[in-house]
Short mmCIF file of C-alpha atoms in Angstrom, two decimals:
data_model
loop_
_atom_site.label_atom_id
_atom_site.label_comp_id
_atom_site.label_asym_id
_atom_site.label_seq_id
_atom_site.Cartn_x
_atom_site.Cartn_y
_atom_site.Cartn_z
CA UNK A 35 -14.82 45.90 18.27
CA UNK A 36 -18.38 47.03 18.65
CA UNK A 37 -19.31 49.24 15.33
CA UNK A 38 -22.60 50.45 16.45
CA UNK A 39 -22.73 53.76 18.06
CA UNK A 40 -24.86 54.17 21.27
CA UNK A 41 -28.10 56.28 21.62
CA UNK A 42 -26.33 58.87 23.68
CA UNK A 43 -23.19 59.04 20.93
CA UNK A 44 -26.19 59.33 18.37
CA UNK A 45 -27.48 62.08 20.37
CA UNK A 46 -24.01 63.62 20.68
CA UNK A 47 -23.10 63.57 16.50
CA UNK A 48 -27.04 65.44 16.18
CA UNK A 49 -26.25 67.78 18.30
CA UNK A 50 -22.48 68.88 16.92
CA UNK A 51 -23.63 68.71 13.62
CA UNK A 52 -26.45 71.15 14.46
CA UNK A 53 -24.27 73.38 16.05
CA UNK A 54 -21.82 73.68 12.85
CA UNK A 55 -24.10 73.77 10.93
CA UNK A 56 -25.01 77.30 12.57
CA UNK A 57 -22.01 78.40 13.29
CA UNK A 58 -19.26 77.60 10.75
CA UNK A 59 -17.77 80.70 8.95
CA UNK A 60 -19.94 80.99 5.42
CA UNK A 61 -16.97 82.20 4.01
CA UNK A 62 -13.32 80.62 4.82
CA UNK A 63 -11.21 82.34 7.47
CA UNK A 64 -7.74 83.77 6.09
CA UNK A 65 -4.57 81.23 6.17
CA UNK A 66 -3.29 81.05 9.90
CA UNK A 67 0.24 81.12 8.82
CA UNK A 68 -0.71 84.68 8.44
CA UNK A 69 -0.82 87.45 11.32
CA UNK A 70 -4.22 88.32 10.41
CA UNK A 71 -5.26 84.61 9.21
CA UNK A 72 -3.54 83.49 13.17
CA UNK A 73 -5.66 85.64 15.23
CA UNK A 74 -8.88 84.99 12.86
CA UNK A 75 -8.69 81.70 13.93
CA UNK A 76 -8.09 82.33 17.41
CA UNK A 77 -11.00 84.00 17.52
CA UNK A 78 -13.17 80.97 15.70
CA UNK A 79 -11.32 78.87 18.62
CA UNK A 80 -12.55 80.81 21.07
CA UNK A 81 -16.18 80.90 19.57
CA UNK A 82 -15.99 76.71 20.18
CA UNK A 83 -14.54 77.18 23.53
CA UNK A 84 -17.66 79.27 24.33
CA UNK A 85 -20.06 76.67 23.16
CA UNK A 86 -18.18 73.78 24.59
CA UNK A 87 -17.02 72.42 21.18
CA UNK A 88 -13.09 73.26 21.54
CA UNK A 89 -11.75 70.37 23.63
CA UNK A 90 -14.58 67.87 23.99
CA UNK A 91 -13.07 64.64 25.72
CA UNK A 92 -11.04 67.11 28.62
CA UNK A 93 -12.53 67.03 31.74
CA UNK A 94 -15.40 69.65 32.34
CA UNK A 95 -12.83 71.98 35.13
CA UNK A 96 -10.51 72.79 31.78
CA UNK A 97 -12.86 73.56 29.47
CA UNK A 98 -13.86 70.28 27.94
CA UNK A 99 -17.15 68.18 28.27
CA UNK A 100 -15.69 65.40 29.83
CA UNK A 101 -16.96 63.39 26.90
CA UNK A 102 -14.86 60.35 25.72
CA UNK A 103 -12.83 59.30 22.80
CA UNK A 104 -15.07 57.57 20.84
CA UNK A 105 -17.40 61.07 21.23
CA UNK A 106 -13.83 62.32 19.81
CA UNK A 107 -13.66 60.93 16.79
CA UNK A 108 -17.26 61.28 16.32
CA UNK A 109 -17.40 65.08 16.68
CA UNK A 110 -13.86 64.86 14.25
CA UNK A 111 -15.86 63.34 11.48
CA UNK A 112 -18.75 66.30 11.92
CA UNK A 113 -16.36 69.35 12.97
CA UNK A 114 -14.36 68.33 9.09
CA UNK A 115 -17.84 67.63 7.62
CA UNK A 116 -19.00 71.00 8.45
CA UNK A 117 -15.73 72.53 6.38
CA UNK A 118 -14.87 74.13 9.62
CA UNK A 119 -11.85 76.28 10.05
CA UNK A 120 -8.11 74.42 10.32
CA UNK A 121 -7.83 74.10 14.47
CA UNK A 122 -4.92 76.79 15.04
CA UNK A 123 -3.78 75.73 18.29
CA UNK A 124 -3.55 72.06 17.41
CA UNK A 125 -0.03 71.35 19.00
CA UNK A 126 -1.74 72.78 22.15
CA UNK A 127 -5.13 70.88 22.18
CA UNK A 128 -4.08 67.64 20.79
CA UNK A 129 -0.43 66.64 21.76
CA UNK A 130 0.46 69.25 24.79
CA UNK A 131 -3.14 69.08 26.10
CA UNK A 132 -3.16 65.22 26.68
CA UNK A 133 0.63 64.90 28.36
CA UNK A 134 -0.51 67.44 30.55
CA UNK A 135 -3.46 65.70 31.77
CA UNK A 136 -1.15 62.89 31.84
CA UNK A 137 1.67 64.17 33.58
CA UNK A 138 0.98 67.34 34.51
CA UNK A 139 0.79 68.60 38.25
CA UNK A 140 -2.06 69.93 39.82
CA UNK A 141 -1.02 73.33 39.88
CA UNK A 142 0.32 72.98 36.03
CA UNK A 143 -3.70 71.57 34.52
CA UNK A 144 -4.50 74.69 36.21
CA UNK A 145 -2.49 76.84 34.56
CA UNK A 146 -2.68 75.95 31.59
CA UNK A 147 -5.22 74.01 30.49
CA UNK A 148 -8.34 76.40 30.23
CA UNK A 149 -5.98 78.63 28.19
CA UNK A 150 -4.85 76.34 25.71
CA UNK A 151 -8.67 75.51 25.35
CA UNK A 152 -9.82 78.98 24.60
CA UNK A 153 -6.55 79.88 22.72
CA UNK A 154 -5.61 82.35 24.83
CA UNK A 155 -2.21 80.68 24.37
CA UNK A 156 -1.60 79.15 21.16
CA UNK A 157 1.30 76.55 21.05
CA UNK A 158 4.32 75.19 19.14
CA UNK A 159 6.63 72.45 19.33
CA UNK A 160 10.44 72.39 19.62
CA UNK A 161 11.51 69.15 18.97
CA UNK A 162 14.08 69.83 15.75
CA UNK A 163 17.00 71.42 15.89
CA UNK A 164 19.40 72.08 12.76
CA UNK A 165 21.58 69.13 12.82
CA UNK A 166 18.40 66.54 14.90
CA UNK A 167 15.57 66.43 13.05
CA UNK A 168 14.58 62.59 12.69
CA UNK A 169 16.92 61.80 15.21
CA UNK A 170 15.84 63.54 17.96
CA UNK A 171 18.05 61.78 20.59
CA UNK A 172 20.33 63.85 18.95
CA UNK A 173 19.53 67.45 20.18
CA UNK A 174 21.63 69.86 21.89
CA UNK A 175 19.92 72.33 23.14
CA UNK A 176 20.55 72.79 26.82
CA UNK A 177 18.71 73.79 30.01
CA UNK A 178 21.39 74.66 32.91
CA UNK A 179 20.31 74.93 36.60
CA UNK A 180 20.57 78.10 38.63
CA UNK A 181 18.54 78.49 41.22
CA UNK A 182 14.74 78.24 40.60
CA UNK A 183 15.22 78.59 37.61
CA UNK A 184 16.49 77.08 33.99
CA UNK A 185 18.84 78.82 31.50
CA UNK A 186 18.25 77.87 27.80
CA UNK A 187 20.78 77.91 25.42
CA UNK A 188 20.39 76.47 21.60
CA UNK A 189 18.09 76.85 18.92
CA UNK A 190 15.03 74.72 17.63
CA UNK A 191 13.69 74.69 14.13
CA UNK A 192 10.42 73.81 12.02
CA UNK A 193 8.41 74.68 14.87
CA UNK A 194 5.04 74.47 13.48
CA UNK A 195 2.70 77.65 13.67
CA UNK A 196 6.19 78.96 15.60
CA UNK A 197 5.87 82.41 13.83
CA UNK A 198 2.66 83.54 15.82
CA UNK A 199 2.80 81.61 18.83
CA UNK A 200 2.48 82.30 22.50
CA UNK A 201 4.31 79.08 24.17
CA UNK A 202 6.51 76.28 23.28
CA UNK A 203 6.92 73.11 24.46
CA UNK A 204 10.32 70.81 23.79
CA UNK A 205 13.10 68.69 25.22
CA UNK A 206 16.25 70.18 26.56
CA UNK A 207 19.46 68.45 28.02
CA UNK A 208 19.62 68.92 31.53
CA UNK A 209 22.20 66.50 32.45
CA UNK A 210 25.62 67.46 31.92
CA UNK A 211 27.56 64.70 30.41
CA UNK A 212 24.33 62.73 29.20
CA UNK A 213 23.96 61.33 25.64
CA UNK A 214 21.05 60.48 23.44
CA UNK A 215 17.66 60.02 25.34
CA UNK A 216 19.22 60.24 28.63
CA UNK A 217 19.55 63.24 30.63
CA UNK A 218 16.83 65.17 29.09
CA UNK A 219 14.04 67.39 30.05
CA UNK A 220 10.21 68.51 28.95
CA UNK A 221 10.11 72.39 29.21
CA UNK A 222 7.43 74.72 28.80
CA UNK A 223 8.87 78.17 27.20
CA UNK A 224 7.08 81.31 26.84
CA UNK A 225 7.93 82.93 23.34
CA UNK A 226 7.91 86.64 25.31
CA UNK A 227 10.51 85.71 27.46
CA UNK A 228 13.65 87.71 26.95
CA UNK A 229 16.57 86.26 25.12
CA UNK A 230 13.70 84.39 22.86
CA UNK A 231 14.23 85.03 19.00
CA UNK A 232 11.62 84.03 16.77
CA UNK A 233 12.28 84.10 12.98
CA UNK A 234 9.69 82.95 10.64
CA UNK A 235 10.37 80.15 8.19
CA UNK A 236 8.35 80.70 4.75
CA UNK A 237 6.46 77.84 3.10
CA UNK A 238 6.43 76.47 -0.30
CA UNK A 239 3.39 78.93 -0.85
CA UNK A 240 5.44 82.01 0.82
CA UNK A 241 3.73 81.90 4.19
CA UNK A 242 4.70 81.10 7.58
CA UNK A 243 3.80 78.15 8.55
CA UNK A 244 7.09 77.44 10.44
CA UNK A 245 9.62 79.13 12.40
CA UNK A 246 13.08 78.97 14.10
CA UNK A 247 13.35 79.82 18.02
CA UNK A 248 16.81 80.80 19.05
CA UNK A 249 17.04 80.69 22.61
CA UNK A 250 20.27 83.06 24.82
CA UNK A 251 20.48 82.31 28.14
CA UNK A 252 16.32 82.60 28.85
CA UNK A 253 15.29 81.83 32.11
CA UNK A 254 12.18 79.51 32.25
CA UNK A 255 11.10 78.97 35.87
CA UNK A 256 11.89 75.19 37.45
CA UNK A 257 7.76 74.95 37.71
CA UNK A 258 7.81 74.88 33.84
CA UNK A 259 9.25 71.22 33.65
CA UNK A 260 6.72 68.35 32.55
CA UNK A 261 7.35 65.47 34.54
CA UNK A 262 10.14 64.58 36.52
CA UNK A 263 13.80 66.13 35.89
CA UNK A 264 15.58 63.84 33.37
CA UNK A 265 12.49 62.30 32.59
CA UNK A 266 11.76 64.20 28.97
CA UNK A 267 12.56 61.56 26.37
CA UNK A 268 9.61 59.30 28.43
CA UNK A 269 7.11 62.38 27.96
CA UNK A 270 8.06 63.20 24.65
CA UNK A 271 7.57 59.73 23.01
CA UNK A 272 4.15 59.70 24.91
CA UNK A 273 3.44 62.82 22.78
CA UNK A 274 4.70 61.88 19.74
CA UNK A 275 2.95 58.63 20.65
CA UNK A 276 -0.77 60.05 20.69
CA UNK A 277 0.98 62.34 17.45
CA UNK A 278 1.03 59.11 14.88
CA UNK A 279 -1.59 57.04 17.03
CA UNK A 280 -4.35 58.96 17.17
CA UNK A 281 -4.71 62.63 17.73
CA UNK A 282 -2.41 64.42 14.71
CA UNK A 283 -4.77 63.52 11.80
CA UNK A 284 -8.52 61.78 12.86
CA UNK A 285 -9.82 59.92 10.14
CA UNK A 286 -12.27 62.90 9.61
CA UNK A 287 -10.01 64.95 8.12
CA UNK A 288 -9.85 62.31 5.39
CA UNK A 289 -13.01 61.64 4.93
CA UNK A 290 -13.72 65.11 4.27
CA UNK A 291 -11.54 65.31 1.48
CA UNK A 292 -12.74 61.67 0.23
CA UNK A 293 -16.24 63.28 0.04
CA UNK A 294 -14.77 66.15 -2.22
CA UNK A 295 -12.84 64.11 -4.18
CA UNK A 296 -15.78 62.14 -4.86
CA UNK A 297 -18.11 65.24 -5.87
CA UNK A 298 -15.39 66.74 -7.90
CA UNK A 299 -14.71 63.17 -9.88
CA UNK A 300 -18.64 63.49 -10.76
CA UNK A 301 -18.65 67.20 -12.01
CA UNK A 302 -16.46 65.56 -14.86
CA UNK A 303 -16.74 62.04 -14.81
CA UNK A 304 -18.07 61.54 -18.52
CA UNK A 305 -14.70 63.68 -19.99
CA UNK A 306 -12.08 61.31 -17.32
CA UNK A 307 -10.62 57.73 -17.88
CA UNK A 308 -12.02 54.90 -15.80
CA UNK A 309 -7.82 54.87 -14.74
CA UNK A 310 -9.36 57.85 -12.18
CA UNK A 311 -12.58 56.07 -11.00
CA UNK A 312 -10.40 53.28 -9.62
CA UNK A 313 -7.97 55.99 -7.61
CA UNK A 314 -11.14 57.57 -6.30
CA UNK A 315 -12.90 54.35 -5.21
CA UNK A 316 -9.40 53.71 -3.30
CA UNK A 317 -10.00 57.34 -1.45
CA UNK A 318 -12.72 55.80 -0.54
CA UNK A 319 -12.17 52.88 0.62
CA UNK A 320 -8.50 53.89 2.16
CA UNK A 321 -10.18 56.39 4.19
CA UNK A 322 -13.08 53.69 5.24
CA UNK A 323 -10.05 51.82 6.83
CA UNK A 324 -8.12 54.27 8.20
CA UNK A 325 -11.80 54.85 9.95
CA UNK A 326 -12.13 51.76 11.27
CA UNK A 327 -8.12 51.55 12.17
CA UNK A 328 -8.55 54.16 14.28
CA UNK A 329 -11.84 53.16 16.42
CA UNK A 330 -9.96 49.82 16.72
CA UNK A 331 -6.93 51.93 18.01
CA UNK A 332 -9.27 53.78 20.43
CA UNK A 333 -11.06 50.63 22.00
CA UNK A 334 -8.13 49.09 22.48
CA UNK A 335 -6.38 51.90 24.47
CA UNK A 336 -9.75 52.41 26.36
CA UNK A 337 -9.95 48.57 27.46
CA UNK A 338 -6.61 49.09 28.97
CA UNK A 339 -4.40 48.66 26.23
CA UNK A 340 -1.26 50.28 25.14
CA UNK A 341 -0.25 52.23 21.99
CA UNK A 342 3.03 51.23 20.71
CA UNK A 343 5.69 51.53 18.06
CA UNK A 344 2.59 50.54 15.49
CA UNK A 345 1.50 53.82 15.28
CA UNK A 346 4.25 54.23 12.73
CA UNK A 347 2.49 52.51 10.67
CA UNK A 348 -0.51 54.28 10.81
CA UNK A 349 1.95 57.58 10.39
CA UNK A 350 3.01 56.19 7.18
CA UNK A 351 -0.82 55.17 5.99
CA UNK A 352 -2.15 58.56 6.99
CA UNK A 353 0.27 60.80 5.04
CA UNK A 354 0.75 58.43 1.46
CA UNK A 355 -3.10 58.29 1.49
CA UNK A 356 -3.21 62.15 2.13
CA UNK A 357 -0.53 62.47 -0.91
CA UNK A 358 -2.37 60.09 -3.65
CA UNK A 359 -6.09 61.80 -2.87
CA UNK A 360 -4.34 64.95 -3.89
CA UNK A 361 -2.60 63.61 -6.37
CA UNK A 362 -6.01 62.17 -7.68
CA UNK A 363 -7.30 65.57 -7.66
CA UNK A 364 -5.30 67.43 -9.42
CA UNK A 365 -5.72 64.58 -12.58
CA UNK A 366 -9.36 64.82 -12.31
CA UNK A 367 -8.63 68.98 -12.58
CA UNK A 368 -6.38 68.36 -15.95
CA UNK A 369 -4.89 71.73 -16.72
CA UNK A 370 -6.58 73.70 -13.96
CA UNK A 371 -4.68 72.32 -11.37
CA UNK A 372 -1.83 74.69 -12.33
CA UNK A 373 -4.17 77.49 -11.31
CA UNK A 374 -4.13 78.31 -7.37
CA UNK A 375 -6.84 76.38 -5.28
CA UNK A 376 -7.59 74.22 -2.36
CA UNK A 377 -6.31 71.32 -3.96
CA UNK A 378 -3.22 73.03 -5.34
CA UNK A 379 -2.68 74.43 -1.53
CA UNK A 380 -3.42 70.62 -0.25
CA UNK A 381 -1.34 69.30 -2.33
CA UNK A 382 1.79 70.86 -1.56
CA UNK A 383 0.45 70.28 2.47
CA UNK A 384 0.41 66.72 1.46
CA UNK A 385 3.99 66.27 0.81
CA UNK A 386 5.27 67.43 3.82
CA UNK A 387 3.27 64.66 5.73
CA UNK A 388 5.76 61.89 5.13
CA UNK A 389 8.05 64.74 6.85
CA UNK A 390 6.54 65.95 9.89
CA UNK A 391 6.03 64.18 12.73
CA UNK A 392 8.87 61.81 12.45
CA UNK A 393 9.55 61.13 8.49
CA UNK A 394 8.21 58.14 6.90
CA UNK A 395 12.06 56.21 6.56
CA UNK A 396 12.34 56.61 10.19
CA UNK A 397 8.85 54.99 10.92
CA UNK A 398 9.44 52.59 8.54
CA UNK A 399 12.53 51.19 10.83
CA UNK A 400 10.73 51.59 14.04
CA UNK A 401 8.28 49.13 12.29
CA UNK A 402 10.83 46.41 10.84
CA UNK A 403 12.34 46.91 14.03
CA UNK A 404 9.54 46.92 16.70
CA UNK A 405 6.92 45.78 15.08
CA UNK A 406 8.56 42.89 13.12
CA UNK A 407 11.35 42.31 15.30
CA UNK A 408 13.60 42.40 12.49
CA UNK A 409 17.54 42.69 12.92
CA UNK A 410 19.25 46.22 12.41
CA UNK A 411 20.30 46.84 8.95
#
């Protein structure tokens, strides 16, 4: 792996930076999993759709720059740098976004592409349902032909930013008769559409951050699949795929709160036991890998390689390191971490990462399975 960034990518990180620098909020934007906090952030979105900032490796014709990965990561590490807003429409930009340019018709980039790039429609996922959560083969939600047109039945759950949504994308069983990953579907459901319910799931904090859709007899039209009819379990491990491997949490977003950690730890080093140095240096350094993981990750896929079941692992890396940088924290803060703050709020974030996104036991058998070729317990 090359570690030296070109003159052009140079040029690139200058220019982002500059443009953050000038435009970032002074003054941070209100919680998005709050009506006003949602659409203050749409708005920011749109302000870095405008300047070309929103979706920078998608092709020029949806609203990107048609710049590459590495440029990805690279404006990451600025755009968290900068203390820039949380990225609202994230299940839109960075795991709908790429399976549509992947498998997406013409007619369906078209559609919905540019909008997901300006936020004009902000997205969710429905992948859990009540009783299939980590075992997602195990969903029963259905989609039943008629016509042109689909007829959802079932309910999803945990659907992340579900409560102020637009859209939502998930897997439905389309086959009658079919079991586990067979005979499913990738749908794209608007959150108008009648027979949609929508009931907001509150947060540790009280906030809605979540949400369940319950779905009676809504009729999605036949253009709304992704892919090929049957063919949803394929697309949706291809999304949760760039989820864990790449896209869900760049190593920015670390290294931004490595950075803090680091300037907190020295507003109080000389009252702190050398016990807390040692955690920090491991932000650090944890963070420094993840870094270089992840670049490694991205050449590889851009020489032509694949990315398999060893994104679990970095799942599992990203989210304890996440946990024991808080955790850090809020021993450098003593008794003031009781008392409401970014940490206290990032904290509590931090221990649903081992949840989301495919919990940490389940990624931990895809490894001993996949990746180690171990025998099933």
């Amino acid at each position: 792996m090359d570690l030296s960034f070109t003159p052009a990518q140079d040029a690139f990180r200058s220019e982002a930076r500059a443009w953050l620098s000038a435009n970032v909020p002074r003054e941070p934007l209100p919680s998005f999993d709050t009506a006003e906090g949602f659409e203050a952030h749409r708005e920011w979105e749109r302000r870095l759709a405008d300047a070309g900032w929103a979706v920078v490796n998608w092709p020029e014709e949806y609203g990107g720059r048609g710049a590459g990965l590495i440029e990805w990561l690279i404006f990451e590490e600025e755009y968290w740098g900068s203390g820039a807003p949380g990225r609202v429409n994230q299940n839109g930009i960075f795991l709908l976004g790429p399976v549509l340019l992947e498998f997406g018709t013409p007619e369906q980039k078209a559609r919905y592409l540019p909008k997901i790039a300006r936020s004009d429609e902000v997205w969710c996922q429905g992948w859990s349902e009540p009783n299939s959560g980590s075992d997602l083969a195990s969903l029963t939600s259905r989609a039943t032909l008629d016509g042109d047109e689909w007829v959802l039945s079932g309910q999803k759950t945990w659907c992340s930013r579900g409560a102020f949504a637009d859209w939502m994308f998930g897997i439905f069983r389309t086959e009658p008769g079919s079991e586990r990953h067979r005979g499913l579907s990738y749908l794209l459901v608007p959150l108008d559409a009648p027979g949609v319910t929508v009931r907001p799931i509150a947060q540790l904090d009280g906030e809605a951050g979540f949400a369940e859709v319950f779905l009676d007899d809504v009729q999605v039209p036949v253009a709304n699949t992704l892919g090929g009819r049957g063919e949803g379990w394929k697309i949706a491990m291809s999304t949760t795929g760039f989820e864990r491997g790449v896209v869900l949490r760049s190593p920015g977003r670390f290294m931004a709160t490595a950075a803090r950690l680091v300037k907190l730890y020295r507003s109080r080093a000389a009252a702190l036991p050398a016990s807390l140095r040692d955690e920090v240096s491991r932000a650090v350094t944890d963070t420094e890998a993840y870094r270089l993981h992840t670049y490694w990750t991205v050449s590889h896929f851009l020489a032509g390689g694949e990315v398999g079941a060893e994104t679990s692992l970095n799942k599992i890396f990203w989210s304890e390191m996440d946990q024991r940088m808080h955790r850090t924290a809020l021993s450098v803060l003593g008794e003031e971490a009781e008392l409401a703050g970014p940490w206290t709020d990032g904290f509590l974030f931090s221990l649903a990462g081992p949840i989301y996104a495919g919990t940490n036991e389940i990624q931990r058998n895809i490894v001993a399975e996949r990746v180690l070729g171990l025998p099933r317990g």
